[in-house]
Tab-separated table of C-alpha atoms in Angstrom:
chain	number	residue	atom	x	y	z
A	363	MET	CA	-0.025	-0.052	0.125
A	364	THR	CA	0.904	3.248	-0.782
A	365	GLU	CA	1.374	5.741	1.989
A	366	PRO	CA	-0.846	8.883	2.152
A	367	ALA	CA	0.698	11.867	0.610
A	368	GLN	CA	1.330	14.358	3.694
A	369	THR	CA	-0.449	17.626	3.944
A	370	GLN	CA	1.279	20.231	2.225
A	371	GLN	CA	2.454	23.076	4.724
A	372	LEU	CA	0.978	26.639	4.643
A	373	PRO	CA	2.995	29.622	3.546
A	374	VAL	CA	2.221	31.107	6.847
A	375	ALA	CA	3.067	27.983	8.960
A	376	GLU	CA	4.479	28.714	12.212
A	377	ARG	CA	7.845	30.656	12.358
A	378	THR	CA	9.545	32.928	15.129
A	379	GLY	CA	9.329	36.397	14.441
A	380	ASP	CA	7.594	37.226	11.465
A	381	ARG	CA	6.932	40.706	10.030
A	382	LEU	CA	4.032	42.179	8.138
A	383	HIS	CA	3.767	43.055	4.806
A	384	PRO	CA	6.729	45.454	3.962
A	385	LEU	CA	3.847	48.009	2.486
A	386	THR	CA	2.093	48.233	5.805
A	387	PRO	CA	3.823	51.398	6.929
A	388	PHE	CA	2.732	53.348	3.760
A	389	VAL	CA	-1.229	51.886	4.025
A	390	LYS	CA	-1.383	52.960	7.666
A	391	GLY	CA	0.259	56.186	7.105
A	392	TRP	CA	-1.127	57.537	4.337
A	393	GLY	CA	-3.934	59.647	6.164
A	394	TYR	CA	-1.623	61.752	7.654
A	395	PHE	CA	0.319	63.016	4.270
A	396	VAL	CA	-3.763	63.740	3.135
A	397	VAL	CA	-4.237	65.811	6.505
A	398	ALA	CA	-1.310	67.739	6.014
A	399	ALA	CA	-2.102	68.881	2.482
A	400	ILE	CA	-5.623	69.918	3.460
A	401	ALA	CA	-4.130	71.758	6.339
A	402	MET	CA	-1.730	73.412	4.023
A	403	ALA	CA	-3.919	73.984	1.255
A	404	ASN	CA	-6.226	76.160	3.943
A	405	ASN	CA	-3.213	78.355	5.010
A	406	GLU	CA	-3.007	81.228	2.721
A	407	SER	CA	0.528	82.282	3.656
A	408	LEU	CA	1.314	78.638	2.478
A	409	ARG	CA	-0.647	78.837	-0.618
A	410	SER	CA	1.357	81.837	-1.550
A	411	ASN	CA	4.606	79.999	-1.093
A	412	LEU	CA	4.342	76.784	-3.038
A	413	LYS	CA	8.349	75.794	-2.798
A	414	ILE	CA	7.991	76.137	1.240
A	415	ALA	CA	4.465	74.130	1.255
A	416	GLY	CA	6.163	71.428	-0.840
A	417	ILE	CA	9.097	70.752	0.982
A	418	GLY	CA	6.779	70.772	3.991
A	419	LEU	CA	4.639	68.297	2.457
A	420	LEU	CA	7.687	66.133	1.421
A	421	GLY	CA	8.781	66.515	5.239
A	422	VAL	CA	5.384	64.842	6.260
A	423	LEU	CA	5.597	62.295	3.856
A	424	VAL	CA	9.521	61.337	4.481
A	425	GLY	CA	8.700	61.683	8.158
A	426	GLY	CA	5.720	59.416	8.149
A	427	ILE	CA	7.567	56.937	6.183
A	428	LEU	CA	10.340	56.670	8.581
A	429	LEU	CA	8.287	56.586	11.703
A	430	GLY	CA	5.933	53.872	10.049
A	431	ALA	CA	9.113	51.856	8.915
A	432	LEU	CA	10.352	51.751	12.151
A	433	SER	CA	6.906	50.665	13.737
A	434	TRP	CA	6.745	48.015	11.142
A	435	TRP	CA	10.280	46.723	11.823
A	436	PHE	CA	9.689	46.406	15.685
A	437	THR	CA	6.408	44.579	15.120
A	438	LYS	CA	6.865	40.922	14.779
A	439	TRP	CA	3.792	38.071	15.515
A	440	GLN	CA	4.479	34.240	15.644
A	441	LEU	CA	2.229	31.234	16.631
A	442	THR	CA	2.882	29.316	19.919
A	443	ASP	CA	1.212	26.329	21.014
A	444	ASP	CA	-1.458	27.895	22.620
A	445	ALA	CA	-1.486	31.327	21.409
A	446	ILE	CA	-0.597	34.168	18.827
A	447	ARG	CA	2.146	36.547	19.979
A	448	VAL	CA	2.580	39.954	18.466
A	449	ASP	CA	5.470	42.173	19.564
A	450	SER	CA	5.153	45.969	18.842
A	451	GLY	CA	6.600	49.349	19.834
A	452	PHE	CA	10.369	50.721	19.091
A	453	LEU	CA	9.659	53.403	22.106
A	454	PHE	CA	7.275	51.090	24.250
A	455	ARG	CA	7.393	47.790	23.833
A	456	ARG	CA	3.894	46.097	23.948
A	457	THR	CA	3.285	42.418	23.847
A	458	ARG	CA	-0.222	41.047	22.897
A	459	ILE	CA	-0.648	37.250	23.534
A	460	ILE	CA	-4.175	36.210	21.956
A	461	ARG	CA	-5.010	32.387	23.006
A	462	PHE	CA	-6.818	30.509	20.796
A	463	ASP	CA	-9.383	29.584	23.007
A	464	ARG	CA	-10.330	33.048	23.574
A	465	ILE	CA	-10.854	33.758	19.954
A	466	GLN	CA	-14.635	33.936	18.991
A	467	THR	CA	-14.526	34.677	15.225
A	468	ILE	CA	-11.642	35.668	12.844
A	469	ASP	CA	-12.454	37.819	9.470
A	470	VAL	CA	-10.433	39.375	6.773
A	471	ALA	CA	-11.040	42.961	6.131
A	472	GLN	CA	-10.117	45.005	3.091
A	473	PRO	CA	-9.676	48.696	4.119
A	474	PHE	CA	-9.534	50.832	0.706
A	475	VAL	CA	-5.722	51.660	0.516
A	476	ALA	CA	-4.981	48.172	1.539
A	477	ARG	CA	-7.680	46.887	-1.438
A	478	LEU	CA	-5.907	48.917	-3.873
A	479	PHE	CA	-2.095	47.017	-3.235
A	480	GLY	CA	-4.198	43.726	-2.552
A	481	MET	CA	-3.503	43.648	0.893
A	482	ALA	CA	-5.979	42.794	4.148
A	483	GLU	CA	-5.960	42.590	7.705
A	484	LEU	CA	-7.091	39.866	10.227
A	485	ARG	CA	-9.877	40.781	12.624
A	486	MET	CA	-10.126	38.467	15.578
A	487	ASP	CA	-12.769	38.940	18.352
A	488	VAL	CA	-11.134	37.935	21.193
A	489	ALA	CA	-13.430	37.527	24.594
A	490	GLY	CA	-12.845	39.953	27.275
A	491	GLY	CA	-10.660	42.215	24.493
A	492	GLY	CA	-11.397	45.534	23.027
A	493	LYS	CA	-11.793	45.832	19.056
A	494	ASN	CA	-8.439	46.879	18.295
A	495	ASP	CA	-6.929	44.106	20.532
A	496	GLY	CA	-7.509	41.329	17.870
A	497	LYS	CA	-6.244	43.272	14.843
A	498	LEU	CA	-3.235	42.165	12.796
A	499	SER	CA	-2.301	44.112	9.938
A	500	TYR	CA	-1.311	43.934	6.848
A	501	PHE	CA	-0.685	40.923	4.712
A	502	THR	CA	-1.112	39.825	1.232
A	503	GLU	CA	-4.922	38.662	0.858
A	504	ALA	CA	-3.928	35.157	0.173
A	505	ASP	CA	-1.550	35.051	3.293
A	506	ALA	CA	-4.067	36.695	5.253
A	507	THR	CA	-6.707	34.082	4.175
A	508	LYS	CA	-4.490	31.040	4.963
A	509	LEU	CA	-3.291	32.327	8.288
A	510	ARG	CA	-7.187	32.612	9.238
A	511	GLY	CA	-7.624	29.057	8.291
A	512	THR	CA	-4.409	28.062	10.301
A	513	LEU	CA	-6.088	29.767	13.627
A	514	LEU	CA	-9.441	28.415	13.026
A	515	PHE	CA	-7.584	24.865	13.279
A	516	ARG	CA	-5.789	25.976	16.503
A	517	ALA	CA	-9.004	27.486	17.820
A	518	LYS	CA	-10.699	24.077	17.323
A	519	GLY	CA	-7.964	22.266	18.741
A	520	GLU	CA	-7.964	20.184	15.980
A	521	ALA	CA	-4.424	18.950	13.864
A	522	GLU	CA	-3.646	21.491	11.414
A	523	GLN	CA	-4.120	20.870	7.518
A	524	GLU	CA	-4.647	22.959	4.531
A	525	LEU	CA	-7.839	24.665	4.569
A	526	PRO	CA	-9.286	25.769	1.247
A	527	ALA	CA	-10.476	29.250	1.003
A	528	PRO	CA	-13.667	30.013	2.459
A	529	GLN	CA	-16.712	29.019	0.019
A	530	GLU	CA	-19.785	30.963	-0.146
A	531	GLY	CA	-22.951	30.048	-1.272
A	532	PRO	CA	-25.301	31.919	-3.432
A	533	PRO	CA	-26.610	34.992	-1.688
A	534	LEU	CA	-29.210	34.370	0.473
A	535	LEU	CA	-30.129	38.436	0.188
A	536	VAL	CA	-28.457	41.354	-1.146
A	537	VAL	CA	-29.756	44.954	-0.127
A	538	PRO	CA	-30.525	47.183	-3.030
A	539	THR	CA	-28.489	50.744	-2.574
A	540	GLY	CA	-31.733	52.518	-3.118
A	541	ARG	CA	-33.229	51.010	-0.252
A	542	LEU	CA	-30.386	52.000	1.824
A	543	LEU	CA	-30.623	55.597	0.911
A	544	GLY	CA	-34.536	55.749	1.135
A	545	ALA	CA	-34.139	54.086	4.736
A	546	THR	CA	-31.579	56.652	5.194
A	547	LEU	CA	-33.379	59.550	4.393
A	548	LEU	CA	-36.471	58.515	6.089
A	549	SER	CA	-34.486	57.901	9.621
A	550	SER	CA	-35.538	60.193	12.649
A	551	THR	CA	-32.101	61.529	12.630
A	552	VAL	CA	-31.790	62.752	9.253
A	553	LEU	CA	-35.410	64.004	9.050
A	554	ALA	CA	-34.886	66.159	12.226
A	555	SER	CA	-31.369	67.550	11.105
A	556	ALA	CA	-33.004	68.238	7.444
A	557	ALA	CA	-35.945	69.960	8.938
A	558	ALA	CA	-33.559	72.128	11.397
A	559	LEU	CA	-31.336	72.994	8.253
A	560	ILE	CA	-34.386	74.083	6.275
A	561	TRP	CA	-35.711	75.998	9.081
A	562	LEU	CA	-32.477	77.721	9.383
A	563	ILE	CA	-31.892	78.579	6.123
A	564	VAL	CA	-35.466	80.337	5.750
A	565	THR	CA	-35.050	82.363	8.843
A	566	THR	CA	-31.792	83.774	7.806
A	567	MET	CA	-32.778	84.359	4.163
A	568	VAL	CA	-36.493	85.697	4.712
A	569	PHE	CA	-36.311	87.375	8.339
A	570	GLU	CA	-32.513	88.267	8.427
A	571	PHE	CA	-32.031	86.330	11.311
A	572	HIS	CA	-28.330	85.366	11.252
A	573	VAL	CA	-27.338	82.937	13.521
A	574	GLY	CA	-23.795	82.036	11.805
A	575	LEU	CA	-22.478	79.091	9.905
A	576	PHE	CA	-21.354	77.347	12.991
A	577	ALA	CA	-25.175	76.933	13.684
A	578	GLY	CA	-25.589	75.139	10.628
A	579	LEU	CA	-22.505	72.457	10.482
A	580	PRO	CA	-23.800	70.288	13.151
A	581	LEU	CA	-27.336	70.080	11.151
A	582	LEU	CA	-25.448	69.440	7.952
A	583	LEU	CA	-23.192	66.562	9.525
A	584	GLY	CA	-26.645	65.386	10.905
A	585	VAL	CA	-27.801	64.640	7.487
A	586	VAL	CA	-24.380	63.837	5.779
A	587	GLN	CA	-22.899	61.470	8.227
A	588	PRO	CA	-25.741	58.944	8.583
A	589	ILE	CA	-25.861	59.203	4.736
A	590	TRP	CA	-22.132	58.376	4.264
A	591	LYS	CA	-22.319	55.686	7.011
A	592	GLN	CA	-25.235	53.457	5.903
A	593	VAL	CA	-25.077	54.264	2.205
A	594	VAL	CA	-21.480	54.013	1.689
A	595	GLY	CA	-20.494	51.495	4.715
A	596	ASN	CA	-23.558	49.015	3.408
A	597	HIS	CA	-22.925	49.488	-0.114
A	598	GLY	CA	-23.506	45.924	-1.625
A	599	PHE	CA	-24.856	44.469	1.553
A	600	THR	CA	-24.705	40.674	1.047
A	601	LEU	CA	-25.359	37.680	3.103
A	602	SER	CA	-24.537	34.333	2.570
A	603	GLU	CA	-24.045	30.913	4.030
A	604	THR	CA	-20.593	29.528	4.772
A	605	GLN	CA	-19.334	26.271	6.564
A	606	ASP	CA	-18.622	28.793	9.465
A	607	GLY	CA	-21.858	29.981	9.656
A	608	LEU	CA	-23.512	33.271	7.945
A	609	ARG	CA	-21.501	35.738	6.451
A	610	THR	CA	-21.983	39.377	5.556
A	611	LYS	CA	-19.750	41.481	3.163
A	612	ARG	CA	-20.513	45.431	2.567
A	613	GLY	CA	-18.658	48.301	2.062
A	614	LEU	CA	-17.815	50.506	-1.043
A	615	PHE	CA	-14.842	51.379	-0.169
A	616	ASP	CA	-13.711	49.378	2.875
A	617	VAL	CA	-14.667	46.258	2.283
A	618	GLN	CA	-15.657	44.113	5.593
A	619	ARG	CA	-16.619	40.584	5.995
A	620	GLN	CA	-18.162	39.268	9.308
A	621	THR	CA	-19.101	35.666	10.257
A	622	VAL	CA	-22.087	34.839	12.659
A	623	PRO	CA	-20.822	31.537	13.886
A	624	PRO	CA	-23.459	29.461	14.960
A	625	GLY	CA	-23.934	29.081	18.832
A	626	ARG	CA	-22.340	32.365	19.297
A	627	VAL	CA	-25.605	34.321	18.954
A	628	GLN	CA	-26.543	36.019	22.490
A	629	GLY	CA	-29.578	37.542	21.480
A	630	LEU	CA	-31.410	39.693	18.719
A	631	LEU	CA	-32.712	43.456	18.190
A	632	ILE	CA	-35.280	44.358	15.380
A	633	THR	CA	-36.002	47.755	15.083
A	634	GLU	CA	-38.670	49.555	13.487
A	635	PRO	CA	-39.246	53.273	13.022
A	636	LEU	CA	-42.539	54.466	12.547
A	637	ILE	CA	-42.348	55.230	9.047
A	638	TRP	CA	-40.278	52.155	8.218
A	639	ARG	CA	-43.082	50.431	9.726
A	640	LEU	CA	-45.362	51.947	7.419
A	641	ILE	CA	-43.320	50.693	4.815
A	642	GLY	CA	-42.619	47.299	6.074
A	643	TRP	CA	-39.079	47.771	6.632
A	644	ALA	CA	-36.588	46.647	9.683
A	645	ARG	CA	-33.097	46.548	10.822
A	646	VAL	CA	-31.487	43.453	12.584
A	647	ASP	CA	-28.563	43.648	15.038
A	648	LEU	CA	-27.202	40.763	16.905
A	649	ASP	CA	-25.306	40.214	20.061
A	650	ILE	CA	-22.285	37.856	19.530
A	651	ALA	CA	-19.682	36.640	22.169
A	652	GLY	CA	-16.684	38.748	21.460
A	653	VAL	CA	-18.296	41.458	19.160
A	654	ALA	CA	-19.532	44.075	21.477
A	655	GLY	CA	-17.397	47.034	21.255
A	656	SER	CA	-16.209	49.625	24.282
A	657	LYS	CA	-16.141	52.921	25.299
A	658	SER	CA	-12.280	52.469	25.164
A	659	ASP	CA	-12.107	51.715	21.517
A	660	GLY	CA	-14.155	54.821	20.672
A	661	ASP	CA	-17.038	52.839	19.741
A	662	ASP	CA	-20.651	52.469	20.718
A	663	GLU	CA	-20.829	50.538	23.858
A	664	HIS	CA	-23.913	48.977	22.684
A	665	GLU	CA	-22.593	48.100	19.333
A	666	GLY	CA	-23.031	44.611	17.656
A	667	ALA	CA	-23.027	42.510	14.605
A	668	GLN	CA	-25.497	44.093	11.784
A	669	LEU	CA	-27.027	41.050	10.256
A	670	LEU	CA	-29.688	43.107	8.166
A	671	PRO	CA	-29.191	47.173	7.676
A	672	VAL	CA	-32.941	47.202	6.268
A	673	GLY	CA	-34.781	44.293	5.091
A	674	GLN	CA	-38.777	43.500	4.164
A	675	ARG	CA	-40.473	41.520	6.712
A	676	GLY	CA	-40.093	38.496	4.309
A	677	GLU	CA	-36.699	39.237	4.561
A	678	VAL	CA	-36.379	39.555	7.984
A	679	ALA	CA	-38.381	36.536	8.996
A	680	GLU	CA	-35.829	34.464	6.577
A	681	VAL	CA	-32.721	35.638	8.527
A	682	LEU	CA	-34.291	35.055	11.890
A	683	ARG	CA	-35.262	31.323	10.453
A	684	ARG	CA	-31.579	30.531	9.948
A	685	VAL	CA	-30.226	32.029	12.764
A	686	LEU	CA	-33.034	30.528	15.015
A	687	PRO	CA	-34.316	27.381	13.683
A	688	GLY	CA	-37.655	26.225	14.881
A	689	THR	CA	-38.607	29.801	16.324
A	690	ASP	CA	-41.458	31.843	14.721
A	691	LEU	CA	-42.254	34.932	16.158
A	692	GLN	CA	-45.843	35.298	14.657
A	693	LEU	CA	-46.475	32.083	16.931
A	694	ILE	CA	-45.295	33.584	20.001
A	695	GLN	CA	-48.028	34.641	22.398
A	696	MET	CA	-47.549	38.436	23.252
A	697	HIS	CA	-48.736	39.601	26.570
A	698	ARG	CA	-49.360	43.495	27.229
A	699	ALA	CA	-48.718	45.620	29.904
A	700	PRO	CA	-51.559	46.094	32.396
A	701	GLU	CA	-53.919	49.386	31.777
A	702	ARG	CA	-52.752	51.358	34.520
A	703	ALA	CA	-49.112	51.416	33.122
A	704	LYS	CA	-50.525	54.424	31.258
A	705	TRP	CA	-49.739	56.535	33.956
A	706	LEU	CA	-45.912	56.222	33.145
A	707	ARG	CA	-46.180	55.400	29.487
A	708	PRO	CA	-49.519	57.402	28.297
A	709	VAL	CA	-49.498	56.415	24.797
A	710	GLY	CA	-46.743	53.645	24.256
A	711	TRP	CA	-47.900	51.449	26.997
A	712	ARG	CA	-49.948	49.507	24.417
A	713	TYR	CA	-46.828	48.190	22.825
A	714	LEU	CA	-45.011	46.982	26.192
A	715	THR	CA	-45.253	43.152	25.513
A	716	TYR	CA	-43.306	39.890	26.234
A	717	GLY	CA	-43.766	36.633	24.893
A	718	VAL	CA	-41.828	33.482	25.508
A	719	ASP	CA	-41.581	30.056	23.802
A	720	GLY	CA	-39.176	27.065	24.199
A	721	GLN	CA	-36.132	28.636	22.658
A	722	VAL	CA	-36.324	32.346	23.266
A	723	LEU	CA	-38.133	35.180	25.303
A	724	VAL	CA	-39.546	38.376	23.329
A	725	THR	CA	-39.825	42.025	24.651
A	726	THR	CA	-40.849	44.797	22.673
A	727	LYS	CA	-41.480	48.633	23.404
A	728	GLY	CA	-41.755	51.870	21.769
A	729	TRP	CA	-44.664	53.346	19.456
A	730	VAL	CA	-42.106	55.926	17.627
A	731	SER	CA	-39.281	53.391	17.135
A	732	ARG	CA	-40.596	49.758	17.634
A	733	ARG	CA	-37.887	47.881	19.237
A	734	THR	CA	-38.329	43.930	19.645
A	735	SER	CA	-35.435	42.186	21.627
A	736	ILE	CA	-34.915	38.451	21.526
A	737	VAL	CA	-33.104	36.651	24.135
A	738	LEU	CA	-31.957	33.089	23.845
A	739	HIS	CA	-32.975	31.320	27.126
A	740	HIS	CA	-29.389	29.483	27.648
A	741	LYS	CA	-27.570	32.762	27.011
A	742	THR	CA	-29.672	34.671	29.984
A	743	GLN	CA	-26.844	35.741	32.512
A	744	SER	CA	-28.987	37.300	35.182
A	745	VAL	CA	-32.796	38.022	36.070
A	746	ARG	CA	-33.664	40.521	38.098
A	747	LEU	CA	-37.066	42.500	39.444
A	748	GLN	CA	-36.847	46.552	39.622
A	749	GLN	CA	-39.261	49.129	41.045
A	750	GLY	CA	-39.459	52.746	41.326
A	751	PRO	CA	-41.372	54.744	43.579
A	752	ILE	CA	-44.264	55.427	41.496
A	753	GLN	CA	-44.123	51.848	40.084
A	754	ARG	CA	-44.522	50.685	43.712
A	755	ARG	CA	-47.978	52.826	44.235
A	756	LEU	CA	-49.210	51.369	41.219
A	757	GLY	CA	-48.394	48.013	41.857
A	758	LEU	CA	-45.893	47.608	38.709
A	759	ALA	CA	-42.355	46.401	38.260
A	760	ASN	CA	-39.609	45.726	35.528
A	761	VAL	CA	-38.258	42.322	34.840
A	762	HIS	CA	-34.807	42.706	33.192
A	763	VAL	CA	-33.255	39.750	31.487
A	764	ASP	CA	-29.520	40.127	31.441
A	765	THR	CA	-27.375	39.195	28.605
A	766	PRO	CA	-23.644	40.146	27.505
A	767	GLN	CA	-22.980	43.493	26.360
A	768	GLY	CA	-24.384	44.398	23.118
A	769	PRO	CA	-27.496	46.347	21.577
A	770	THR	CA	-30.184	43.915	22.991
A	771	ASN	CA	-31.950	45.106	25.825
A	772	ALA	CA	-34.768	42.851	26.941
A	773	VAL	CA	-36.860	44.432	29.484
A	774	ALA	CA	-40.494	43.511	30.375
A	775	LEU	CA	-41.698	46.913	31.478
A	776	HIS	CA	-44.602	47.971	33.802
A	777	ARG	CA	-45.787	44.327	34.498
A	778	ASP	CA	-48.157	43.513	37.440
A	779	LEU	CA	-46.146	42.946	40.480
A	780	ALA	CA	-47.416	39.221	40.691
A	781	GLU	CA	-47.252	38.481	37.263
A	782	ALA	CA	-43.749	39.914	37.183
A	783	ALA	CA	-42.547	37.688	40.378
A	784	GLN	CA	-43.710	34.704	38.454
A	785	LEU	CA	-41.679	35.550	35.112
A	786	LEU	CA	-38.938	36.240	37.379
A	787	GLU	CA	-38.779	32.597	38.708
A	788	ALA	CA	-39.990	30.879	35.425
A	789	GLN	CA	-37.561	32.864	33.321
A	790	ALA	CA	-34.711	31.717	35.953
A	791	ASP	CA	-36.076	27.920	35.812
A	792	ARG	CA	-36.373	28.055	31.517
A	793	ALA	CA	-32.374	29.370	31.614
A	794	ARG	CA	-31.150	26.617	33.914
A	795	GLU	CA	-32.995	24.113	32.326
A	796	ALA	CA	-31.830	25.219	28.677
A	797	ARG	CA	-28.222	25.212	29.606
A	798	ARG	CA	-28.325	21.876	30.599
A	799	THR	CA	-30.311	20.368	27.636
A	800	THR	CA	-29.435	22.583	24.768
A	801	GLU	CA	-26.928	21.008	22.266
A	802	SER	CA	-25.738	24.524	20.815
A	803	PHE	CA	-22.400	24.408	22.467
A	804	SER	CA	-21.412	21.054	20.742
A	805	GLN	CA	-22.466	22.632	17.343
A	806	GLN	CA	-19.953	25.767	17.933
A	807	PRO	CA	-17.191	25.961	15.546
A	808	PHE	CA	-14.839	26.934	18.461
A	809	ARG	CA	-14.202	25.633	22.075
A	810	GLN	CA	-16.698	27.040	24.689
A	811	ASP	CA	-15.510	29.792	26.304
A	812	PRO	CA	-14.889	29.038	29.943
A	813	ALA	CA	-16.147	32.540	31.085
A	814	GLU	CA	-19.385	32.106	29.616
A	815	GLY	CA	-20.396	29.098	31.781
A	816	ALA	CA	-19.284	31.055	34.935
A	817	GLU	CA	-21.116	34.274	33.828
A	818	ALA	CA	-24.542	32.547	33.308
A	819	THR	CA	-24.593	31.288	36.544
A	820	GLY	CA	-25.434	34.347	38.038
A	821	ILE	CA	-29.425	34.192	37.784
A	822	GLN	CA	-31.090	35.742	41.050
């Protein structure tokens, strides 16, 4: 019998002290040159003396390249038996050790300038770490993809083998650019900013009431910034299915890919602003272990993974079916808050509901912007009852179902006190039973985060 052929080693196999791509300093530092050029263009004295301006720009370019080259030279990465180690810094040394069993997901992203040179960065979502702690940039796109495969096998605790490039099936859905633009223009932020900007222009031109240019700039940004973020950032939004789970791809300039691995979803949030509801649109966000940002990163502390920036009701139902097989929100009986809750929510009390099935707990709130929070029973970290002074007089209470940090905030607001106490005990029992019986952990592509089981024992 012939011996089986040995698996070909990956080009990015373990070596000591590998450096990143040599063009990394330029890709990271080009922005400083652009900022310097804009600043000099706005300086009248420099515009009148092009020779000095040119020397200044050249100095910024050379200085940026030298500093970037020093940073690149002192930055090295290597794979060890149980972690990936990154050493960086030439004045102040910094060492990051990212354990394989703490890695939640790994994605390959291509910022605009990096994409021009065929380069990419690895983005690892690490349990307990910030969003920048898991970034490693830059590699060639092929090397980044192969290193991702190596890390996936290490994270699973399996023997390394050659991993084919991720195969994406036919797109499950593609969000049209026109819908993205329409949804952004119909958002409350853009509508309010546009209305205020129009009022400012009218008062300035008709009533000659001059409030100054600076008063209009924030309003203009309130219109432009959401359009840029949603239309440009989510351009070509595509949802596909791969062997690692659902994968999103989006971005006109910076192409970003994000994987939603099975078993890592902590909760979901469906947002339906008033005008969107009339059209039949909604947005779906996810809580995924290791994905939520933190204030130290400069991000929204409630940021999660965007599963669908704007979709029709049928598309929302389809993506929910794939993330939560066996759960149909239309079949869950929802319980409305008692009528005396109108003393606290005169209009919105009719929309305060909650419902339960064998897999999830669902809460809704809001009549201007409807928010539906969905929490999986086995991901519940704690359940608590809360009463304010007015609620005590009315015999009402809130029941909070706590999950890891993210956009989902499941609260059964203004329930009858007896009903709230019953829901508190019932949800605690459901969470304990679900963790004992669920098979979701055995289906995860990565090993269970040791901290996750400890956190889930905090039910009160």
